[in-house]
Structures are given as structure tokens and as C-alpha cells.
mmCIF file of C-alpha atoms in Angstrom:
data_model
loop_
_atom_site.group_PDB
_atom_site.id
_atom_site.type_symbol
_atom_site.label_atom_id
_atom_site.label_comp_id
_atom_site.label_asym_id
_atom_site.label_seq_id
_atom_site.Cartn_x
_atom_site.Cartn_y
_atom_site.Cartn_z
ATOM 1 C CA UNK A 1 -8.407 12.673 8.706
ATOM 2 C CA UNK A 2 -7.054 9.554 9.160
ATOM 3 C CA UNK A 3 -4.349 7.925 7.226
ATOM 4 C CA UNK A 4 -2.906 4.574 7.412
ATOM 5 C CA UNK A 5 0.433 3.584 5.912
ATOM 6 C CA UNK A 6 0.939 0.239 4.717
ATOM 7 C CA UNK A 7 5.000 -0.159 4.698
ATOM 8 C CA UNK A 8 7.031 -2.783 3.332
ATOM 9 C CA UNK A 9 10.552 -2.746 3.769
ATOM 10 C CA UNK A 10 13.292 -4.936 5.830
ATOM 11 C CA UNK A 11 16.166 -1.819 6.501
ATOM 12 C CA UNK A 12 16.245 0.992 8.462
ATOM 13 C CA UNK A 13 19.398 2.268 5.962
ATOM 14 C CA UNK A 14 16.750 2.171 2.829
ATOM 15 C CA UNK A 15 16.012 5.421 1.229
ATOM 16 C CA UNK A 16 12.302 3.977 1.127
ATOM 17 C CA UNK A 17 12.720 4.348 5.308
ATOM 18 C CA UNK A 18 13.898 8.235 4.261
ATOM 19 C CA UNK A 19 10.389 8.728 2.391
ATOM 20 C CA UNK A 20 8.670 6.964 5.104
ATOM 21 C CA UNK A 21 9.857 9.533 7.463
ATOM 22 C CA UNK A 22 9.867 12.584 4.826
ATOM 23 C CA UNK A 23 5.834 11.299 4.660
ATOM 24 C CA UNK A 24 5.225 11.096 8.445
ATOM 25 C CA UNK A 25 6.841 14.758 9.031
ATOM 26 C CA UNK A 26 4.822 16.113 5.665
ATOM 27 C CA UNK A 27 1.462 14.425 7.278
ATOM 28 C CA UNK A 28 1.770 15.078 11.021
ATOM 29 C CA UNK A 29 1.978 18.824 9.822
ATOM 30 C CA UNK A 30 -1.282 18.941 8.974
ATOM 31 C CA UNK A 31 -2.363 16.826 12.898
ATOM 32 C CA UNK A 32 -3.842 14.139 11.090
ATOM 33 C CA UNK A 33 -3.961 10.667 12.699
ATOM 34 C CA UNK A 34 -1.450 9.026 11.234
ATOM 35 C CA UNK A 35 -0.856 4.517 11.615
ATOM 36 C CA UNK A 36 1.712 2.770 10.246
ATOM 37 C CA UNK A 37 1.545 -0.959 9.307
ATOM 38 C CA UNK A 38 5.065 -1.719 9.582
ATOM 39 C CA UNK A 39 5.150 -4.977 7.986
ATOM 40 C CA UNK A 40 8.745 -6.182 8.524
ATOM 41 C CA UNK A 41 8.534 -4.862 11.846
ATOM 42 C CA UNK A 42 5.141 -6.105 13.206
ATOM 43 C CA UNK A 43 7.029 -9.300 11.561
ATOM 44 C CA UNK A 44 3.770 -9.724 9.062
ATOM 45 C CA UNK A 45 2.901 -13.646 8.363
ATOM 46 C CA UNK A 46 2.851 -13.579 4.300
ATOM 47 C CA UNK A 47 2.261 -16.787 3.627
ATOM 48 C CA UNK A 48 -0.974 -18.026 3.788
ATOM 49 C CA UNK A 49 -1.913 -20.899 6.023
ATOM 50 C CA UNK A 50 -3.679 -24.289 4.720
ATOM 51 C CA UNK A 51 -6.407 -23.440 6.983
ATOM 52 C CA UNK A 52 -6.673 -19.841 5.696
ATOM 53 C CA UNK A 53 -6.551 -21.164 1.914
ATOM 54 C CA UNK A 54 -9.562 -23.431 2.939
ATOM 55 C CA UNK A 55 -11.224 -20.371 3.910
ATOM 56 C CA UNK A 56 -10.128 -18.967 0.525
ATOM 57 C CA UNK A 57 -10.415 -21.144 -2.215
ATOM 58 C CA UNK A 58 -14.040 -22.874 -0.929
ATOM 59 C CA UNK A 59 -15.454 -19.222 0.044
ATOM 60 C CA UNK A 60 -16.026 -20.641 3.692
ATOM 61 C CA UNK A 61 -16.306 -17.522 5.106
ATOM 62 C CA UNK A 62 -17.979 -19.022 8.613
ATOM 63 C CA UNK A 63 -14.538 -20.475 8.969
ATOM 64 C CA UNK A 64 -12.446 -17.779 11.355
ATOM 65 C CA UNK A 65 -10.427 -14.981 10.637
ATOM 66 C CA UNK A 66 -6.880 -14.637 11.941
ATOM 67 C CA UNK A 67 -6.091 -12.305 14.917
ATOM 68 C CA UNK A 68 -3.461 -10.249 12.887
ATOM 69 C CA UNK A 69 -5.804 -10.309 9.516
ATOM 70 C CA UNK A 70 -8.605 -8.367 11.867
ATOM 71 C CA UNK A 71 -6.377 -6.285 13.282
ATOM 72 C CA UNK A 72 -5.492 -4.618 9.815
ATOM 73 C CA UNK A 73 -8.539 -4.877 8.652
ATOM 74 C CA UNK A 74 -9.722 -2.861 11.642
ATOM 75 C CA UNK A 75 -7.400 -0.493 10.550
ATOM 76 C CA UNK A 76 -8.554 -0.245 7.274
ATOM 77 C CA UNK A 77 -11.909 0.567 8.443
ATOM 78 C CA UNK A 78 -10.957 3.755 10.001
ATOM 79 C CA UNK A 79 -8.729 4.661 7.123
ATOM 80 C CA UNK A 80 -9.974 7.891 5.189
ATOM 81 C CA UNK A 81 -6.769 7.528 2.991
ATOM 82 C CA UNK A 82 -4.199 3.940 2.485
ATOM 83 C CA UNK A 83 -0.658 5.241 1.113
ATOM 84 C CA UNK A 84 1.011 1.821 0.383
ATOM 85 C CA UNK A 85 4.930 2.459 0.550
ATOM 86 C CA UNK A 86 7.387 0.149 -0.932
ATOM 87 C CA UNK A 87 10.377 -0.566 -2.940
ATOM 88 C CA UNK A 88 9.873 -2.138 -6.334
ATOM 89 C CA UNK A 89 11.816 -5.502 -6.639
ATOM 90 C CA UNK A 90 11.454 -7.275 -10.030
ATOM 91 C CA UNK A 91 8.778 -5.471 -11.093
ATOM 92 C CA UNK A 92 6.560 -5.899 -7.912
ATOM 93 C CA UNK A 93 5.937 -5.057 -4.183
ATOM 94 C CA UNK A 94 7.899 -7.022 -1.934
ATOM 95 C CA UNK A 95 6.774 -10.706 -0.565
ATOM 96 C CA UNK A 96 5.319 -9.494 2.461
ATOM 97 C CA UNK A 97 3.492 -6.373 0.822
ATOM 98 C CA UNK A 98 1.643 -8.847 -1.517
ATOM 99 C CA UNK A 99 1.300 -11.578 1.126
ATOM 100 C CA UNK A 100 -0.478 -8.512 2.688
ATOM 101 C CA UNK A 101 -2.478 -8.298 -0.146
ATOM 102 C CA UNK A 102 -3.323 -12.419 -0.101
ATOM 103 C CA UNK A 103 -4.197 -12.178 3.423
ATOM 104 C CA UNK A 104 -6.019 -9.128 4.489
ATOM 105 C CA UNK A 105 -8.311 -9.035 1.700
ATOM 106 C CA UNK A 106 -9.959 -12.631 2.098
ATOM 107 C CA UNK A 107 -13.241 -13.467 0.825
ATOM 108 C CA UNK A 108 -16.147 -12.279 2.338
ATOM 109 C CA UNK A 109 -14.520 -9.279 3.239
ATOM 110 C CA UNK A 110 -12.512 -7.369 0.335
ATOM 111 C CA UNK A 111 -14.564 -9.830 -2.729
ATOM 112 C CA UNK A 112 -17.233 -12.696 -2.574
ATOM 113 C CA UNK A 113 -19.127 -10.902 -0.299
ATOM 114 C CA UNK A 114 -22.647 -13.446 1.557
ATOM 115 C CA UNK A 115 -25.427 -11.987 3.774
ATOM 116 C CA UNK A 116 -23.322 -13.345 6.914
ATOM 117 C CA UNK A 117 -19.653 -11.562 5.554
ATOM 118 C CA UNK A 118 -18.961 -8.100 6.299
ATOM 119 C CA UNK A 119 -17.828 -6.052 3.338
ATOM 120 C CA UNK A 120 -14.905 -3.675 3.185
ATOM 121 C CA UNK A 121 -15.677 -0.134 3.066
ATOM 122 C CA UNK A 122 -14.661 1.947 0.197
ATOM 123 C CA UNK A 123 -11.861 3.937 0.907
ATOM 124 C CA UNK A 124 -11.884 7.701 -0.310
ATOM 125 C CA UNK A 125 -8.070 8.054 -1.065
ATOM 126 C CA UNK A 126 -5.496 5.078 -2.059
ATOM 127 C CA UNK A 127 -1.561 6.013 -2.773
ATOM 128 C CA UNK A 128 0.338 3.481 -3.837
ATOM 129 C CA UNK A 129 4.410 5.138 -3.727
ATOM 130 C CA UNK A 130 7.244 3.139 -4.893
ATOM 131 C CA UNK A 131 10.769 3.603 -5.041
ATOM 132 C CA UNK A 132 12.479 2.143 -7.959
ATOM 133 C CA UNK A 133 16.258 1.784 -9.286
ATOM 134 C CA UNK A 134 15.181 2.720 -12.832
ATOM 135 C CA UNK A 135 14.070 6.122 -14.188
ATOM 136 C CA UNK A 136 10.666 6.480 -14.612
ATOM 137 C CA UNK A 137 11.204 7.251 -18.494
ATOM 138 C CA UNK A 138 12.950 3.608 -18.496
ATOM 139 C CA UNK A 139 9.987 2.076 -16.620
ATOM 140 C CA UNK A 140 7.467 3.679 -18.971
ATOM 141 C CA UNK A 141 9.583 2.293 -22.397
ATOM 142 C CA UNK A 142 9.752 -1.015 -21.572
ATOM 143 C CA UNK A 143 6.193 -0.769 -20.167
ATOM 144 C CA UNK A 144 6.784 -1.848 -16.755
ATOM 145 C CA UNK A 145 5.451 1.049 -15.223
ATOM 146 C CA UNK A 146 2.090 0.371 -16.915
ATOM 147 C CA UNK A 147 2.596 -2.961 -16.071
ATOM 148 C CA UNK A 148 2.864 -2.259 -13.005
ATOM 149 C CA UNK A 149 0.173 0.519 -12.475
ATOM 150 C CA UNK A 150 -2.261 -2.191 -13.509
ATOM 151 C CA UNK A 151 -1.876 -4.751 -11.119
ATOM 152 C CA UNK A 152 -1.461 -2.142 -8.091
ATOM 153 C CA UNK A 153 -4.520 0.175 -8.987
ATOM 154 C CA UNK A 154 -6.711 -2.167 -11.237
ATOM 155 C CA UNK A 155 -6.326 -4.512 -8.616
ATOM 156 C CA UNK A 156 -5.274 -4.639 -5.459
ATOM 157 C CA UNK A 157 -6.924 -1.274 -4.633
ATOM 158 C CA UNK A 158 -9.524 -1.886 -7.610
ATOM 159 C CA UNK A 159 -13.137 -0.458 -6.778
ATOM 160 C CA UNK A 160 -12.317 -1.019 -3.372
ATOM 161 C CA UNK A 161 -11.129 3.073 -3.122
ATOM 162 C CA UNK A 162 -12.885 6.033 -4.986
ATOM 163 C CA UNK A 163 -9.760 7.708 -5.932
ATOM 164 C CA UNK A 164 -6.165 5.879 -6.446
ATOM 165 C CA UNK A 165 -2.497 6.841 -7.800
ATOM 166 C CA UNK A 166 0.706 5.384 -8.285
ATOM 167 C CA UNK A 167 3.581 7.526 -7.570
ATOM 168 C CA UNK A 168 6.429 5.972 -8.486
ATOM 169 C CA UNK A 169 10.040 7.285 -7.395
ATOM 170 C CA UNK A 170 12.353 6.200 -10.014
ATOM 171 C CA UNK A 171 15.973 6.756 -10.510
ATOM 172 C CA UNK A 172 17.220 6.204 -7.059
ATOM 173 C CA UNK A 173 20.883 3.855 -8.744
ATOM 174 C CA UNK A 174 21.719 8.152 -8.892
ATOM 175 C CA UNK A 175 19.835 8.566 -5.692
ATOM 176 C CA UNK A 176 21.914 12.397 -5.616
ATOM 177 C CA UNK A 177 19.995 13.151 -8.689
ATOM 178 C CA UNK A 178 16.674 12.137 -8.012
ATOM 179 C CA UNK A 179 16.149 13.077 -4.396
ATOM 180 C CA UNK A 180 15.665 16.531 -4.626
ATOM 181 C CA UNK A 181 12.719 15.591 -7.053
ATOM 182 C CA UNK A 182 11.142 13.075 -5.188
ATOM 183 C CA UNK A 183 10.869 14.928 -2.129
ATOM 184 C CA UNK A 184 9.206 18.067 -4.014
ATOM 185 C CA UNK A 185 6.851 15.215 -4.932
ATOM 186 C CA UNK A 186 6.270 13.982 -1.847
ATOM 187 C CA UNK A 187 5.417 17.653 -0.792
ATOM 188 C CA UNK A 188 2.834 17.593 -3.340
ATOM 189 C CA UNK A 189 0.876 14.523 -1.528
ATOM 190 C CA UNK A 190 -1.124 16.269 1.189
ATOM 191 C CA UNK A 191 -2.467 18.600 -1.855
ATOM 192 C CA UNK A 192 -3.686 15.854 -3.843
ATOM 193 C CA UNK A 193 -5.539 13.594 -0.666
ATOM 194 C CA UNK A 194 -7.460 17.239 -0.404
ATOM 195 C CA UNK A 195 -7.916 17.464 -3.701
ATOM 196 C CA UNK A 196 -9.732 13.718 -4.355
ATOM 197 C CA UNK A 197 -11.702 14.551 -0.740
ATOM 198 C CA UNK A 198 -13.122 17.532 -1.985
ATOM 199 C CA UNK A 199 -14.098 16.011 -5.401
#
């Protein structure tokens, strides 16, 4: 199995990093191949250039793909499961998580696919696990967390994976209250990757 982790935050002092870690010891159990696209860390370009927009917005897909694009979309091609792990901030993924997003998944490859492009393969598993100030039961009222399960598994991982789920990890302002609860959570992750594998 292997399983790539897309992870977007700046500080090693974040509780995301403590999930991150709490993941990688849950996963490594099992001695499946484990990558990590540390975004801040590999110091991820999130802006898109004018060339790459060119490539983009006239669907020139004979125009070249950037080094560090190819490199996670090689990635992606040997994923059997994509756990995206982030912090929400104003209602989103960070910058570089959706510059991610904007980049990686240019045309030709994740949409407007042409007999010379080559198409993403569809991914069997896709976690998307955020950690969020609010309580979940917040999130749901004001209909952010529906808002926000939209966007992240209606689109961004969209047909391109069989199965997808949001987990998000709310309530971390009371981080001492909430922690014990996430982590069971987390504990629960390998279970459901088999579970959508052996669907």
C-alpha cells in the first residue's frame, strides 16, 4: 500500500504537526510506504506563473510542465491512498494547499484531457483531515462544514478518487478537550482505507 500525504502547514509547534506524526506512527504500523509532501517545507511555489496560466487558461497542453508539478504528480501516480492534512483558516485550506491544488492538477492531466495529455489515474482512497478552532457541531450550524465538504470532496478530489472523506478535527480553541477524541479518530483511519479497498 502506498500512501501519500499532502501536508500544509508553516509550524513545527502546530497541533496539525501532532496529527501528522500521530498519522505517520498509526500508518508505518501497518509497513506501508508512506511519502509526505511537505509543502511549507519542500517550500511549494503556490502561485501560478504567467507562463503556467498560458498553459491553463488556452488548454496548451504541448506547452511544458514544471519540474516540481511532475514531481508530485509522479507521486500521485503511485498513490493507492492521498490523505490531505491541513488546518482550516477562514473556512479553507491554506494558500499553499490550494495553490497545490491550482498547480498540480493542470489541464491535460487532472481535467481537459487531448489524445497527446496523459490523464490522472483514479485514486482508490482520498482523506481530506482538517483541524479546525470551532466544534464540529458549530461548523455544521452555520453550514461551513458542508460548505466546506463540498469544495474539498466535490471538487478538488471530485471523480478523480473512487472513495473520499472529510474528517474534520474541530474544537481544538479547548485543544485538552478534544484531543483525546481526535486521536481515537485518527486510530480509526487505517480501518476505513481497508474498508473502501476491499469494497
Amino acid at each position: 500500500m502506498n500512501i501519500l500525504i499532502v501536508y500544509s502547514h508553516p509550524s513545527k509547534k502546530s497541533y496539525t504537526f501532532q496529527v501528522l506524526e500521530r498519522l505517520k506512527s498509526i500508518l508505518g504500523k501497518q509497513n506501508w510506504n508512506i511519502e509526505v509532501s511537505d509543502l511549507y517545507q519542500m517550500n511549494f511555489q503556490s502561485d501560478m506563473s504567467e507562463e503556467e496560466y498560458e498553459r491553463e487558461g488556452f488548454a496548451k497542453t504541448d506547452l511544458p510542465i514544471s519540474k516540481d508539478v511532475l514531481a508530485e504528480q509522479e507521486k500521485i501516480e503511485k498513490a493507492d491512498c492521498i490523505i490531505f492534512l491541513y488546518p482550516v483558516w477562514w473556512s479553507d485550506c491554506p494558500a499553499k494547499l490550494k495553490g497545490w491544488f491550482d498547480r498540480v492538477y493542470c489541464v491535460g492531466y487532472a481535467y481537459g484531457q487531448n489524445e497527446t495529455s496523459k490523464e490522472m489515474k483514479t485514486i482508490p482512497v482520498g482523506l481530506a483531515i482538517c483541524t479546525a478552532g470551532h466544534p464540529n457541531k458549530f461548523l455544521e450550524e452555520i453550514e461551513m462544514a458542508q460548505s466546506m465538504q463540498t469544495v474539498m470532496l466535490e471538487d478538488r478530489l471530485g471523480k478523480r478518487f473512487e472513495n473520499k472523506e472529510m474528517i474534520i478535527l474541530g474544537g481544538t480553541l479547548e485543544l485538552e478537550k478534544v484531543m483525546e477524541k481526535h486521536f481515537s479518530q485518527l486510530d480509526t483511519v487505517i480501518e476505513k482505507i481497508k474498508n473502501y479497498l476491499l469494497k
